[in-house]
PDB file of C-alpha atoms and ligand atoms in Angstrom:
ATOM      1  CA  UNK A   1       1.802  19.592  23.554  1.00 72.00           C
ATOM      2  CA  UNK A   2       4.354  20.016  20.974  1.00 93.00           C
ATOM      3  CA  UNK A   3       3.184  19.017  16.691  1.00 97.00           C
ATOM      4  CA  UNK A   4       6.112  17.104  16.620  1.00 97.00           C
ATOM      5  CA  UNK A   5       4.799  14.984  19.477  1.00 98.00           C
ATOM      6  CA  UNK A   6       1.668  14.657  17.926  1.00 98.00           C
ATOM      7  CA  UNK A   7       3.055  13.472  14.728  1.00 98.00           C
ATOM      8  CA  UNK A   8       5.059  11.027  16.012  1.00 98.00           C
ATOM      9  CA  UNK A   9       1.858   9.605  17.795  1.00 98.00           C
ATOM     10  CA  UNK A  10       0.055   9.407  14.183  1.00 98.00           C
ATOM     11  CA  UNK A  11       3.087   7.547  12.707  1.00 98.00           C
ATOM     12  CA  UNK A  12       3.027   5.123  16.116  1.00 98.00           C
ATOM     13  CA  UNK A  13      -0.837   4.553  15.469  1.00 98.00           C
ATOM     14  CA  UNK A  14      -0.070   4.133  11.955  1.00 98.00           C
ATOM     15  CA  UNK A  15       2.023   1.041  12.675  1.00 98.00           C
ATOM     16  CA  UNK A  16      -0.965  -0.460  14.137  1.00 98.00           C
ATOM     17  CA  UNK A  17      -2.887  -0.366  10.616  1.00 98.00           C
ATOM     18  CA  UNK A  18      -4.770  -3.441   9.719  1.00 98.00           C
ATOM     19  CA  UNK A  19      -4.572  -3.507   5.957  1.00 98.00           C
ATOM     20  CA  UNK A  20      -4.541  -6.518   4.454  1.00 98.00           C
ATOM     21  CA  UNK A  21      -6.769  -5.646   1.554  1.00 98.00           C
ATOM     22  CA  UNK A  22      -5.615  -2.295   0.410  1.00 98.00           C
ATOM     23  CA  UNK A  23      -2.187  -2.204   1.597  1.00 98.00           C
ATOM     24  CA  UNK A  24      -2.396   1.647   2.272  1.00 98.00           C
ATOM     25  CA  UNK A  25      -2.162   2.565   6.450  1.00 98.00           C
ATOM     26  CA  UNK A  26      -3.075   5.166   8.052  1.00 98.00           C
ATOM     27  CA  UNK A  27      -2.499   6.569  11.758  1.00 98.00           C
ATOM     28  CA  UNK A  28      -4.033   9.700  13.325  1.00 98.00           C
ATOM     29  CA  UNK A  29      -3.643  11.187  16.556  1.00 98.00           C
ATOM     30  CA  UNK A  30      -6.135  13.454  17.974  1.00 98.00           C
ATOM     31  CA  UNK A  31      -5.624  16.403  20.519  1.00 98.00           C
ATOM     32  CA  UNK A  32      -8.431  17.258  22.835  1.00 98.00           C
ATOM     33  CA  UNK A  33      -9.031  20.400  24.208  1.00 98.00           C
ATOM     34  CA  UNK A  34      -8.446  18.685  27.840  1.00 98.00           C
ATOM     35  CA  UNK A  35      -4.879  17.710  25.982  1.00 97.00           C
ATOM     36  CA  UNK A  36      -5.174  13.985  25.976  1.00 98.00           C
ATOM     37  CA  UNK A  37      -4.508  12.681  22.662  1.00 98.00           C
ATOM     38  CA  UNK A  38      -6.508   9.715  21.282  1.00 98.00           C
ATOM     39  CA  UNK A  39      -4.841   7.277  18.535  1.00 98.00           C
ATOM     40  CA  UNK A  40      -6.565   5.730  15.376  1.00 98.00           C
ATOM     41  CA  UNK A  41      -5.445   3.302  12.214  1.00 98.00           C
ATOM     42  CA  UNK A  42      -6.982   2.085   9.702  1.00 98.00           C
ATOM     43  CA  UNK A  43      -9.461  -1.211  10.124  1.00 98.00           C
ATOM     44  CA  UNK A  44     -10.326  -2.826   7.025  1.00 98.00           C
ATOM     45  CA  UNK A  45     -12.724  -6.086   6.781  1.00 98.00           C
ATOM     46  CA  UNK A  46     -13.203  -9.038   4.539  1.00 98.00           C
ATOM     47  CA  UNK A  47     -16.532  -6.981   3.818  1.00 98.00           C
ATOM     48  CA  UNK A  48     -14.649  -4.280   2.358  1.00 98.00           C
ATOM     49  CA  UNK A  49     -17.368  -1.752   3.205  1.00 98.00           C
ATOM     50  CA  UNK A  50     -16.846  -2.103   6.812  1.00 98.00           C
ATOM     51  CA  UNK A  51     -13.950  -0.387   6.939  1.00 98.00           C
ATOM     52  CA  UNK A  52     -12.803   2.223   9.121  1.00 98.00           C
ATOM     53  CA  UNK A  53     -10.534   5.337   8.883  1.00 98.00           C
ATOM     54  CA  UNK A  54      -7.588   6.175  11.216  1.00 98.00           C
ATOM     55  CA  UNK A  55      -9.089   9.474  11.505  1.00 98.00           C
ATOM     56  CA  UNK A  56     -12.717   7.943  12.627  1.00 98.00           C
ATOM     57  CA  UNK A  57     -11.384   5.607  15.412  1.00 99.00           C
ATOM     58  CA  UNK A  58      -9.570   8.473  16.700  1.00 99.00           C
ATOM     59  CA  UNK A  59     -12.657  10.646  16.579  1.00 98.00           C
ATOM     60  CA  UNK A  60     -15.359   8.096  18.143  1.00 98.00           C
ATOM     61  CA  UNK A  61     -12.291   6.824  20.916  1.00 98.00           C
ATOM     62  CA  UNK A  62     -12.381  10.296  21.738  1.00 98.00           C
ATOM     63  CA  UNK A  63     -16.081  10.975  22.001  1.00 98.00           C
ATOM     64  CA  UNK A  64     -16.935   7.470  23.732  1.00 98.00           C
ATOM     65  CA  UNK A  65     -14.302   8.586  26.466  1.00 98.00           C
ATOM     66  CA  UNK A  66     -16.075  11.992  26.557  1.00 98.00           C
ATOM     67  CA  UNK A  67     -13.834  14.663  24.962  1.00 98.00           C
ATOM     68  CA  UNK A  68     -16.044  16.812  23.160  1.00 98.00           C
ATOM     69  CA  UNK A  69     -13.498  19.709  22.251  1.00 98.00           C
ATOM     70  CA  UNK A  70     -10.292  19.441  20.200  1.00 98.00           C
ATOM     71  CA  UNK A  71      -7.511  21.428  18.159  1.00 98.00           C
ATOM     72  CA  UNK A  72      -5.455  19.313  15.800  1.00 98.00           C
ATOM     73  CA  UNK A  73      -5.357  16.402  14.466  1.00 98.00           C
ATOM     74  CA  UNK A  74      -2.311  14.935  12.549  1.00 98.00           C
ATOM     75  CA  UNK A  75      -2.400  11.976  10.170  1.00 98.00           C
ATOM     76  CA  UNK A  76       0.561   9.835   9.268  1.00 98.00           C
ATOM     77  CA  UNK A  77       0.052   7.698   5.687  1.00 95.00           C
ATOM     78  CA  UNK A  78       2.196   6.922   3.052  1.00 92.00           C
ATOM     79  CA  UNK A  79       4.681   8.006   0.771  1.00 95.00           C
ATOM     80  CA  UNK A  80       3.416  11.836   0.886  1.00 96.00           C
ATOM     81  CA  UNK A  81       1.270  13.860   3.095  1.00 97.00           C
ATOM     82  CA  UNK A  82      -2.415  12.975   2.806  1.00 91.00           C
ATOM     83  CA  UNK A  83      -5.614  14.603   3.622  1.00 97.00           C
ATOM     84  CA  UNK A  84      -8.651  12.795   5.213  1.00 98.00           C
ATOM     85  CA  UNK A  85     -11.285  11.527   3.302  1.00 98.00           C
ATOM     86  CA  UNK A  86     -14.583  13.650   3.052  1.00 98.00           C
ATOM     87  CA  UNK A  87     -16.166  11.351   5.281  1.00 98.00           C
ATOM     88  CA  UNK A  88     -13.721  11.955   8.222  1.00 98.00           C
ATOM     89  CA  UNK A  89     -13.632  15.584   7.105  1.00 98.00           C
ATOM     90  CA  UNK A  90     -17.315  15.207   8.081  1.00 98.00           C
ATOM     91  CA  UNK A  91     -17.346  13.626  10.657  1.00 98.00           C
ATOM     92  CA  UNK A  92     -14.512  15.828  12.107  1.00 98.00           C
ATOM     93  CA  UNK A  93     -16.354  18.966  11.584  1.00 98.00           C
ATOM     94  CA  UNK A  94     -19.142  18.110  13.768  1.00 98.00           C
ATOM     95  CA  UNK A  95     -17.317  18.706  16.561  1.00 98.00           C
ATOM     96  CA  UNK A  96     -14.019  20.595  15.420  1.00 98.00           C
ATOM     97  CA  UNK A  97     -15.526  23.018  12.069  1.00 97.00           C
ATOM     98  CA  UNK A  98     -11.624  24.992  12.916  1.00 97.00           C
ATOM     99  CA  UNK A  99      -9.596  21.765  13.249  1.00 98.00           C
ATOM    100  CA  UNK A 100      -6.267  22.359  12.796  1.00 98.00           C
ATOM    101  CA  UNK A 101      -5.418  19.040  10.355  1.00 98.00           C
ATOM    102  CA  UNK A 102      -1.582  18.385  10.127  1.00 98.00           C
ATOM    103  CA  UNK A 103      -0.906  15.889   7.344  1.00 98.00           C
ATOM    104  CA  UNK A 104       2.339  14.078   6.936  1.00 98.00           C
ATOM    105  CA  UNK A 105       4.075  11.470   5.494  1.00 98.00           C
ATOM    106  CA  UNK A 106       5.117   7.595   7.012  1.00 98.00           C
ATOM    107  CA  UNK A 107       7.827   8.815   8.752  1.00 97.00           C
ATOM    108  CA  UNK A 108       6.721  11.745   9.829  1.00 97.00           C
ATOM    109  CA  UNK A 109       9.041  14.354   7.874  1.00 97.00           C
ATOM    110  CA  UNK A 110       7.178  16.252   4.653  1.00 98.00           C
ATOM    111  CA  UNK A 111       4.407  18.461   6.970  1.00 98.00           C
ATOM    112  CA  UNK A 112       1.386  20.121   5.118  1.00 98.00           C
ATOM    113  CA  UNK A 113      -1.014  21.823   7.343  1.00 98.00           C
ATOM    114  CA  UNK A 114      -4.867  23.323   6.843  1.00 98.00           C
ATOM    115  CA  UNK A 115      -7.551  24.181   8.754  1.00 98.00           C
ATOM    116  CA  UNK A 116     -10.354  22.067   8.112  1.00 98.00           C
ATOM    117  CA  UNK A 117     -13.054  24.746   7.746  1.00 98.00           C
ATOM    118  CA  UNK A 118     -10.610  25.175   4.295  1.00 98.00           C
ATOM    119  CA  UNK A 119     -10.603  21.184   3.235  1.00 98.00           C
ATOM    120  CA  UNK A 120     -14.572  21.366   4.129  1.00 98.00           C
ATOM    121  CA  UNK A 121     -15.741  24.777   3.227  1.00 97.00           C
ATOM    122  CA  UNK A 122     -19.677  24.897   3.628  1.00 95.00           C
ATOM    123  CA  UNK A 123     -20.123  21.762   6.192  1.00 95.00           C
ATOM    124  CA  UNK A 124     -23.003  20.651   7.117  1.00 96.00           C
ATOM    125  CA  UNK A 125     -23.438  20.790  10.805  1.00 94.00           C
ATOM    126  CA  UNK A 126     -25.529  20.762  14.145  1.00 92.00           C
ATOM    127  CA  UNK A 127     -26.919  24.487  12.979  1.00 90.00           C
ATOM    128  CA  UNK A 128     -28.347  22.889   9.646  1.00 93.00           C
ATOM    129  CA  UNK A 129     -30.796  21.243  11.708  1.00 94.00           C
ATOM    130  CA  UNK A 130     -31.725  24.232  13.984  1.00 84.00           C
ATOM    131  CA  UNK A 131     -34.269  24.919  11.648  1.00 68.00           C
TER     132      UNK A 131
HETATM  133  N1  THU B 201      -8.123   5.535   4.842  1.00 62.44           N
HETATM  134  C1  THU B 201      -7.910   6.174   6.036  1.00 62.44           C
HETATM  135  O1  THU B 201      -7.574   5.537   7.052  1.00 62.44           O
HETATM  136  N2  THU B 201      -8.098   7.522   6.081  1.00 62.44           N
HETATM  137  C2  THU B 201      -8.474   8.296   5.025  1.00 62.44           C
HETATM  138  O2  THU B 201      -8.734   9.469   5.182  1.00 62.44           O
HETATM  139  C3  THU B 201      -8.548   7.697   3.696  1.00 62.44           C
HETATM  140  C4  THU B 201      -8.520   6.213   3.636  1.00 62.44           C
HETATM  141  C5  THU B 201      -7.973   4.075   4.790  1.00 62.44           C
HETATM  142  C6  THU B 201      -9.235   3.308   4.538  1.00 62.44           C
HETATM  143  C7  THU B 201      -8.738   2.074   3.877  1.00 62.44           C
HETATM  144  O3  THU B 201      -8.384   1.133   4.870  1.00 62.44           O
HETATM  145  C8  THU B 201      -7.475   2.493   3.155  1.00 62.44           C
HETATM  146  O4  THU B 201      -7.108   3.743   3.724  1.00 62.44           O
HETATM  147  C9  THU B 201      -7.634   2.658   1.656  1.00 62.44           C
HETATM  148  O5  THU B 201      -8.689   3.454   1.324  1.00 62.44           O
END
């Protein structure tokens, strides 16, 4: 699996991005361990606080079709590279603390990468609750 594959499926999902509220979409594409790649955009509601990340529907398409295991993730929004928001960071690290995120821009061009360990230093995870 080549990044620049895996960008170009972020800025694919991104097209998909149901918006209508905030205008601002967002696509992700997820690589599993197994190396399928699961797709997510943005899915706002008229109850604004229903709304779901691109990076979250990639996460729980993944899990509900059993991938457990993954290594990047890249995420396609506007006019810049953006990085998730610290609730996908979250739920992201629960299963991928060393996620490598690529962030990039609507097209696909202006690249900024970080592991997420770095964008979520100190996460909260399965050990917390080991006791
Ligand atoms: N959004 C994402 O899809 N990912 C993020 O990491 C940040 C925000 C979406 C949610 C909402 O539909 C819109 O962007 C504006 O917040």
């Amino acid at each position: 699996m080549r990044e620049r594959d895996l960008i170009e499926e972020a800025v694919k999902a991104r097209g998909n991005a149901y918006a209508p509220y905030s205008n601002f979409q967002g696509g992700a594409a997820l690589l599993a361990a197994d190396g399928r790649i699961f797709t997510g955009c943005n899915v706002e509601n008229a109850s604004y606080g229903l709304t779901i990340c691109a990076e979250r529907v990639a996460l729980f398409k993944a899990v509900s079709e059993g991938a457990r295991e993954f290594k990047a993730i890249a995420i396609a929004c506007g006019a810049g590279p953006c990085a998730p928001c610290g609730a996908c960071r979250q739920v992201l690290s629960e299963f991928a603390p060393d996620l490598l995120v690529i962030m990039t821009d609507a097209q696909g061009k202006e690249i900024r990468r970080e592991k997420l360990s770095t964008l979520l230093p100190l996460a909260f995870g399965p050990g917390e609750l080991a006791g």
